[in-house]
Short mmCIF file of C-alpha atoms in Angstrom, two decimals:
data_model
loop_
_atom_site.label_atom_id
_atom_site.label_comp_id
_atom_site.label_asym_id
_atom_site.label_seq_id
_atom_site.Cartn_x
_atom_site.Cartn_y
_atom_site.Cartn_z
CA MET A 265 -32.88 -49.64 10.61
CA LYS A 266 -30.32 -46.98 12.05
CA LYS A 267 -27.93 -47.50 8.81
CA ILE A 268 -31.05 -47.11 6.48
CA VAL A 269 -32.18 -43.85 7.99
CA CYS A 270 -28.37 -42.57 7.70
CA LEU A 271 -28.31 -43.58 4.08
CA LEU A 272 -31.34 -41.94 3.06
CA MET A 273 -30.19 -38.67 4.75
CA VAL A 274 -26.74 -38.78 3.04
CA LEU A 275 -28.70 -39.52 -0.37
CA ILE A 276 -30.89 -36.47 0.32
CA TRP A 277 -28.05 -34.16 1.14
CA GLY A 278 -26.36 -35.25 -1.79
CA THR A 279 -29.19 -34.62 -4.21
CA SER A 280 -29.85 -30.98 -2.70
CA ALA A 281 -26.14 -30.20 -2.63
CA PHE A 282 -25.78 -30.66 -6.19
CA SER A 283 -28.83 -29.51 -7.38
CA GLN A 284 -28.81 -26.64 -10.06
CA THR A 285 -31.22 -24.15 -11.06
CA LYS A 286 -30.52 -22.01 -14.32
CA ASN A 287 -31.71 -18.39 -13.92
CA GLY A 288 -30.03 -16.64 -16.84
CA THR A 289 -27.49 -16.28 -19.44
CA VAL A 290 -23.85 -14.63 -18.77
CA TYR A 291 -22.02 -12.72 -21.54
CA SER A 292 -18.58 -11.82 -22.18
CA GLU A 293 -19.71 -9.63 -24.89
CA HIS A 294 -22.93 -7.50 -24.76
CA GLU A 295 -24.34 -4.24 -26.03
CA PHE A 296 -24.73 -3.15 -22.31
CA ILE A 297 -20.76 -3.85 -21.73
CA THR A 298 -20.26 -1.69 -25.06
CA LYS A 299 -22.41 1.06 -23.09
CA THR A 300 -20.37 1.12 -19.77
CA ARG A 301 -17.23 1.12 -21.78
CA GLU A 302 -18.37 4.18 -23.72
CA MET A 303 -19.68 5.62 -20.34
CA TRP A 304 -16.48 5.36 -18.71
CA LYS A 305 -14.62 6.89 -21.82
CA ALA A 306 -16.65 9.77 -21.60
CA PHE A 307 -16.11 10.24 -17.97
CA LYS A 308 -12.32 9.97 -18.66
CA ASP A 309 -12.56 12.49 -21.23
CA GLY A 310 -14.61 14.87 -18.92
CA ASP A 311 -17.65 14.68 -21.08
CA ALA A 312 -20.42 14.84 -18.32
CA ASP A 313 -23.38 15.24 -21.07
CA LYS A 314 -22.23 12.42 -22.66
CA PHE A 315 -21.83 10.32 -19.57
CA ILE A 316 -25.10 11.18 -18.05
CA SER A 317 -26.74 10.01 -21.22
CA PHE A 318 -26.37 6.49 -20.42
CA TYR A 319 -28.49 6.64 -17.21
CA ALA A 320 -32.33 6.89 -16.70
CA ASP A 321 -33.85 10.10 -15.33
CA SER A 322 -33.30 8.99 -11.78
CA ILE A 323 -30.98 6.38 -10.34
CA TYR A 324 -29.96 4.54 -7.33
CA ARG A 325 -26.43 5.24 -6.60
CA VAL A 326 -24.71 2.86 -3.85
CA ALA A 327 -21.29 3.35 -2.60
CA ASN A 328 -19.72 0.61 -0.44
CA GLY A 329 -23.35 -0.32 0.72
CA SER A 330 -24.63 3.27 1.17
CA MET A 331 -27.53 4.02 -1.17
CA ARG A 332 -29.05 7.11 -2.43
CA HIS A 333 -31.80 8.06 -4.95
CA ILE A 334 -30.76 10.88 -7.18
CA PRO A 335 -31.70 12.60 -10.39
CA LYS A 336 -28.90 11.75 -13.17
CA GLU A 337 -28.03 15.45 -13.46
CA GLN A 338 -26.03 15.10 -10.15
CA PHE A 339 -23.47 12.97 -12.09
CA LYS A 340 -22.50 16.01 -13.89
CA GLY A 341 -20.85 17.61 -10.73
CA ILE A 342 -18.89 14.43 -10.45
CA VAL A 343 -17.37 14.34 -13.83
CA ASP A 344 -16.50 17.69 -13.60
CA TYR A 345 -14.85 17.27 -10.26
CA TRP A 346 -12.62 14.55 -11.39
CA SER A 347 -11.75 16.47 -14.74
CA GLU A 348 -10.80 19.36 -12.67
CA ALA A 349 -9.12 17.59 -9.68
CA TYR A 350 -7.01 14.95 -11.65
CA GLU A 351 -4.66 14.92 -14.43
CA ASN A 352 -3.52 11.88 -16.48
CA LEU A 353 -6.86 10.39 -15.44
CA ASP A 354 -7.32 6.91 -16.89
CA VAL A 355 -10.21 4.02 -16.38
CA VAL A 356 -9.07 0.51 -17.63
CA ASP A 357 -10.14 -2.94 -16.76
CA ASN A 358 -8.12 -4.42 -13.68
CA LYS A 359 -6.81 -7.24 -15.91
CA PRO A 360 -6.86 -10.25 -15.69
CA ALA A 361 -10.76 -9.55 -14.73
CA TYR A 362 -13.02 -8.62 -17.58
CA PRO A 363 -16.85 -7.32 -17.71
CA ASP A 364 -19.84 -9.43 -17.47
CA ALA A 365 -23.39 -9.10 -18.82
CA ILE A 366 -26.04 -11.22 -16.94
CA GLU A 367 -29.40 -11.48 -18.44
CA TYR A 368 -31.70 -12.84 -15.54
CA LYS A 369 -34.80 -14.60 -16.14
CA LYS A 370 -36.16 -12.42 -13.19
CA GLY A 371 -34.45 -9.19 -12.75
CA GLY A 372 -33.49 -7.96 -15.84
CA THR A 373 -29.95 -7.39 -17.26
CA TRP A 374 -26.93 -6.51 -15.22
CA VAL A 375 -23.43 -5.70 -16.02
CA GLN A 376 -20.61 -6.09 -13.55
CA ASP A 377 -16.95 -5.07 -14.20
CA TRP A 378 -13.74 -4.64 -12.34
CA LEU A 379 -11.87 -1.17 -13.29
CA LEU A 380 -9.00 0.42 -12.17
CA PHE A 381 -8.70 4.29 -11.70
CA THR A 382 -5.34 5.98 -12.18
CA GLY A 383 -4.02 9.43 -12.26
CA THR A 384 -2.76 12.33 -10.22
CA HIS A 385 -4.57 14.51 -7.78
CA ILE A 386 -3.28 17.79 -8.87
CA GLU A 387 -3.70 19.73 -5.62
CA SER A 388 -1.99 17.03 -3.28
CA GLY A 389 0.34 15.51 -5.77
CA ILE A 390 -1.00 11.91 -4.83
CA ASN A 391 -0.85 9.32 -7.38
CA ILE A 392 -4.03 7.26 -7.30
CA SER A 393 -4.57 3.29 -8.43
CA ILE A 394 -7.89 2.45 -7.08
CA PRO A 395 -9.43 -0.64 -7.97
CA TYR A 396 -13.42 -0.42 -8.48
CA HIS A 397 -15.92 -3.41 -8.80
CA ASN A 398 -19.04 -1.90 -10.25
CA LEU A 399 -22.53 -3.33 -10.86
CA TYR A 400 -25.18 -1.73 -13.33
CA SER A 401 -28.94 -2.43 -13.69
CA PHE A 402 -30.57 -1.75 -16.91
CA ASN A 403 -34.09 -0.83 -17.88
CA ASP A 404 -35.81 -1.87 -21.12
CA GLU A 405 -34.80 1.08 -22.79
CA GLY A 406 -31.12 0.10 -22.16
CA LYS A 407 -30.63 3.00 -19.51
CA ILE A 408 -28.72 2.44 -16.40
CA THR A 409 -31.34 2.54 -13.34
CA SER A 410 -28.69 1.99 -10.70
CA ILE A 411 -25.08 1.68 -10.26
CA HIS A 412 -23.09 0.19 -7.18
CA PHE A 413 -19.39 0.96 -6.36
CA TYR A 414 -17.31 -0.88 -4.24
CA TYR A 415 -13.73 0.54 -3.56
CA PRO A 416 -11.04 1.28 -0.83
CA ASP A 417 -11.54 4.77 0.17
CA ASN A 418 -8.22 5.03 1.88
CA VAL A 419 -6.64 7.15 -0.54
CA PHE A 420 -9.47 9.67 -0.68
CA GLU A 421 -9.00 10.02 3.16
CA GLU A 422 -4.97 10.49 2.41
CA ILE A 423 -6.32 13.23 -0.30
CA ASN A 424 -8.77 14.96 2.09
CA ASN A 425 -6.04 15.03 4.87
CA SER A 426 -3.25 16.28 2.58
CA SER A 427 -4.42 19.86 2.93
CA LYS A 428 -4.25 19.88 6.84
CA THR A 429 -1.29 20.22 9.02
CA THR A 430 -1.51 17.29 11.41
CA GLU A 431 0.74 16.31 14.30
CA ASN A 432 1.83 12.70 14.27
CA GLY A 433 3.98 12.43 17.74
CA GLU A 434 7.02 14.09 19.42
CA VAL A 435 10.47 14.99 18.28
CA TYR A 436 13.24 14.75 21.03
CA ILE A 437 16.69 15.94 20.73
CA ASN A 438 17.58 14.32 23.97
CA HIS A 439 16.32 10.87 24.82
CA PRO A 440 17.72 7.58 26.23
CA TYR A 441 17.56 5.92 22.81
CA ILE A 442 19.68 8.56 21.30
CA VAL A 443 22.25 7.40 24.27
CA LYS A 444 21.68 3.66 23.29
CA VAL A 445 22.42 4.25 19.51
CA ARG A 446 25.42 6.26 20.57
CA LYS A 447 26.78 3.40 22.77
CA ALA A 448 26.13 0.93 20.06
CA VAL A 449 28.15 2.91 17.86
CA ASN A 450 30.96 3.06 20.18
CA ALA A 451 30.62 -0.81 20.80
CA TYR A 452 30.85 -1.15 16.97
CA CYS A 453 33.88 1.08 16.56
CA ASN A 454 35.78 -0.67 19.65
CA GLU A 455 34.95 -4.04 18.06
CA ASP A 456 33.28 -5.28 21.17
CA LEU A 457 30.67 -7.55 19.37
CA GLU A 458 29.22 -8.84 22.95
CA THR A 459 28.35 -5.15 24.19
CA LEU A 460 27.16 -4.37 20.45
CA VAL A 461 24.90 -7.59 20.12
CA ASP A 462 22.96 -6.54 23.82
CA PHE A 463 21.52 -3.26 22.14
CA TYR A 464 19.44 -5.40 19.84
CA ASP A 465 16.49 -7.62 20.32
CA GLU A 466 17.29 -11.37 19.09
CA LYS A 467 14.66 -10.94 16.36
CA ALA A 468 16.05 -7.62 15.05
CA SER A 469 16.25 -7.14 11.38
CA PHE A 470 18.50 -5.23 9.25
CA SER A 471 18.58 -3.70 5.78
CA ASP A 472 20.22 -1.20 3.72
CA LEU A 473 19.91 0.51 0.29
CA THR A 474 21.36 -2.33 -1.73
CA MET A 475 18.26 -4.57 -0.62
CA GLN A 476 14.66 -4.55 -1.63
CA TRP A 477 12.00 -2.95 0.53
CA ASP A 478 10.53 -6.57 1.55
CA GLU A 479 14.16 -7.87 2.20
CA SER A 480 16.18 -8.20 5.48
CA LEU A 481 18.73 -9.95 7.34
CA GLY A 482 18.53 -11.31 10.93
CA MET A 483 20.91 -11.03 13.92
CA GLU A 484 22.91 -14.03 13.06
CA ASP A 485 23.88 -12.29 9.61
CA ALA A 486 24.31 -8.81 11.16
CA ARG A 487 26.89 -10.58 13.65
CA LYS A 488 28.74 -12.22 10.81
CA GLY A 489 28.66 -8.87 8.99
CA TRP A 490 30.26 -7.16 12.01
CA GLU A 491 32.67 -9.66 12.51
CA LYS A 492 33.89 -9.39 8.68
CA ASP A 493 34.16 -5.49 9.23
CA PHE A 494 36.48 -6.13 12.27
CA ALA A 495 38.69 -8.68 10.20
CA THR A 496 38.71 -6.57 7.18
CA TYR A 497 39.25 -2.92 8.36
CA ASP A 498 41.44 -1.31 11.07
CA ASN A 499 40.85 2.14 13.02
CA ILE A 500 37.05 1.85 12.49
CA LYS A 501 35.63 5.11 13.49
CA MET A 502 32.22 6.83 13.28
CA LYS A 503 32.26 10.59 13.61
CA GLN A 504 28.55 12.11 14.26
CA ARG A 505 27.16 14.78 11.78
CA GLY A 506 24.59 17.21 13.14
CA TYR A 507 22.34 15.88 15.76
CA PRO A 508 20.33 12.83 15.96
CA ASP A 509 16.70 12.90 16.18
CA CYS A 510 14.48 10.43 18.40
CA ILE A 511 10.87 10.42 16.87
CA HIS A 512 7.99 8.80 18.60
CA TYR A 513 5.24 8.29 15.88
CA GLU A 514 1.76 8.40 17.04
CA LYS A 515 0.74 6.43 13.89
CA GLY A 516 2.06 3.09 14.20
CA GLY A 517 3.43 3.64 17.83
CA TRP A 518 6.93 3.51 16.46
CA THR A 519 9.97 5.25 18.27
CA VAL A 520 12.82 5.72 15.84
CA VAL A 521 16.07 7.29 16.14
CA TYR A 522 17.59 8.98 13.00
CA SER A 523 21.54 9.73 13.14
CA TRP A 524 23.97 10.96 10.60
CA TRP A 525 27.70 9.83 10.46
CA THR A 526 30.77 9.50 8.56
CA TRP A 527 32.18 6.00 8.53
CA MET A 528 36.03 5.80 8.67
CA ALA A 529 38.47 2.98 8.37
CA GLU A 530 41.37 1.57 6.76
CA ASP A 531 41.76 -1.69 4.74
CA VAL A 532 43.82 -4.15 6.33
CA ASN A 533 45.52 -5.60 3.23
CA THR A 534 45.44 -2.50 0.88
CA LYS A 535 45.77 0.15 3.47
CA ARG A 536 43.45 2.06 1.60
CA LYS A 537 41.20 4.43 3.51
CA PHE A 538 37.68 5.11 3.45
CA GLU A 539 35.21 7.82 4.64
CA VAL A 540 31.59 7.08 3.61
CA PRO A 541 28.75 9.46 4.87
CA MET A 542 25.52 7.51 6.00
CA MET A 543 22.40 7.81 7.79
CA MET A 544 21.04 5.22 10.32
CA SER A 545 17.47 4.51 11.41
CA ASN A 546 17.07 2.39 14.72
CA TYR A 547 13.52 1.40 15.46
CA PHE A 548 13.05 0.49 19.13
CA ASN A 549 10.57 -1.75 20.54
CA GLU A 550 8.80 -1.59 24.16
CA ASP A 551 11.67 -3.27 25.99
CA GLY A 552 14.05 -0.48 24.71
CA LYS A 553 15.98 -2.69 22.28
CA ILE A 554 16.56 -2.07 18.48
CA ILE A 555 14.30 -4.17 16.70
CA MET A 556 15.05 -2.78 13.14
CA GLN A 557 17.97 -1.07 11.71
CA HIS A 558 18.16 0.65 8.20
CA LEU A 559 21.48 2.12 6.92
CA ASP A 560 21.36 4.60 3.62
CA LEU A 561 24.83 4.92 2.31
CA SER A 562 26.52 4.82 -0.83
CA THR A 563 28.42 1.24 -2.06
CA ASN A 564 30.31 3.45 -4.50
CA HIS A 565 32.75 4.19 -2.02
CA PHE A 566 33.80 0.71 -1.74
CA GLU A 567 34.30 0.11 -5.47
#
């Protein structure tokens, strides 16, 4: 009996799980899709009158879930703002996405699209590339009665903050981490690998200008690189230029030492002498170990 009950439950569940009810038709080409494209072209062109001509007299405007009922005339100011505030403004499909028109049996016709807004904010110089997901409902006269915007707003926060003068931490001209960087440089010049390695976290990463932003090496590769330097060059010296800065960033919590040097050495075999200007950025963890190091130097000196 128990087996029969279980079997009946499975059959009932399976039937309900795979039941389908058609509630409309989806179109990849539709007159309302054409209207939304023409509407955004008017927006891009700064034609506020044409832009609002696609809307009903009053509409629901929903931005990231926040809804307001407004007269369509308010959209004029939005179009004017974007035209005045941005240059090279463009609105295109955020490919490979493309718009859909959905004619519901109950609920009328809606269009949804995925767009990419690009351009340059004139006052701040910030380049934007903002993905928008929009939904539009239409009435029987083919006018938009509601528009729903979904978009990341972090770039707008950056634009709003660009006109402010905001502190983001402290700068130190003397700091224990500056001393550690100087001692690490001395250990490198003295070819003291054991002392040098001790300044770094075992999970430290290393990068330079020859590498991509997301590319780095680990401690084992760094150790091999230092050993290669010691075998290839004699009289390795690093002369400090200017003075280092130790900066504790409030945003992100990083503490970084920036320092400037001239790297000098002589090739063991060719006796060729090198003098290479470089900038070194050393990021420290909470244990006071270097967790990340980046070198800015030109490799042309070694060609």
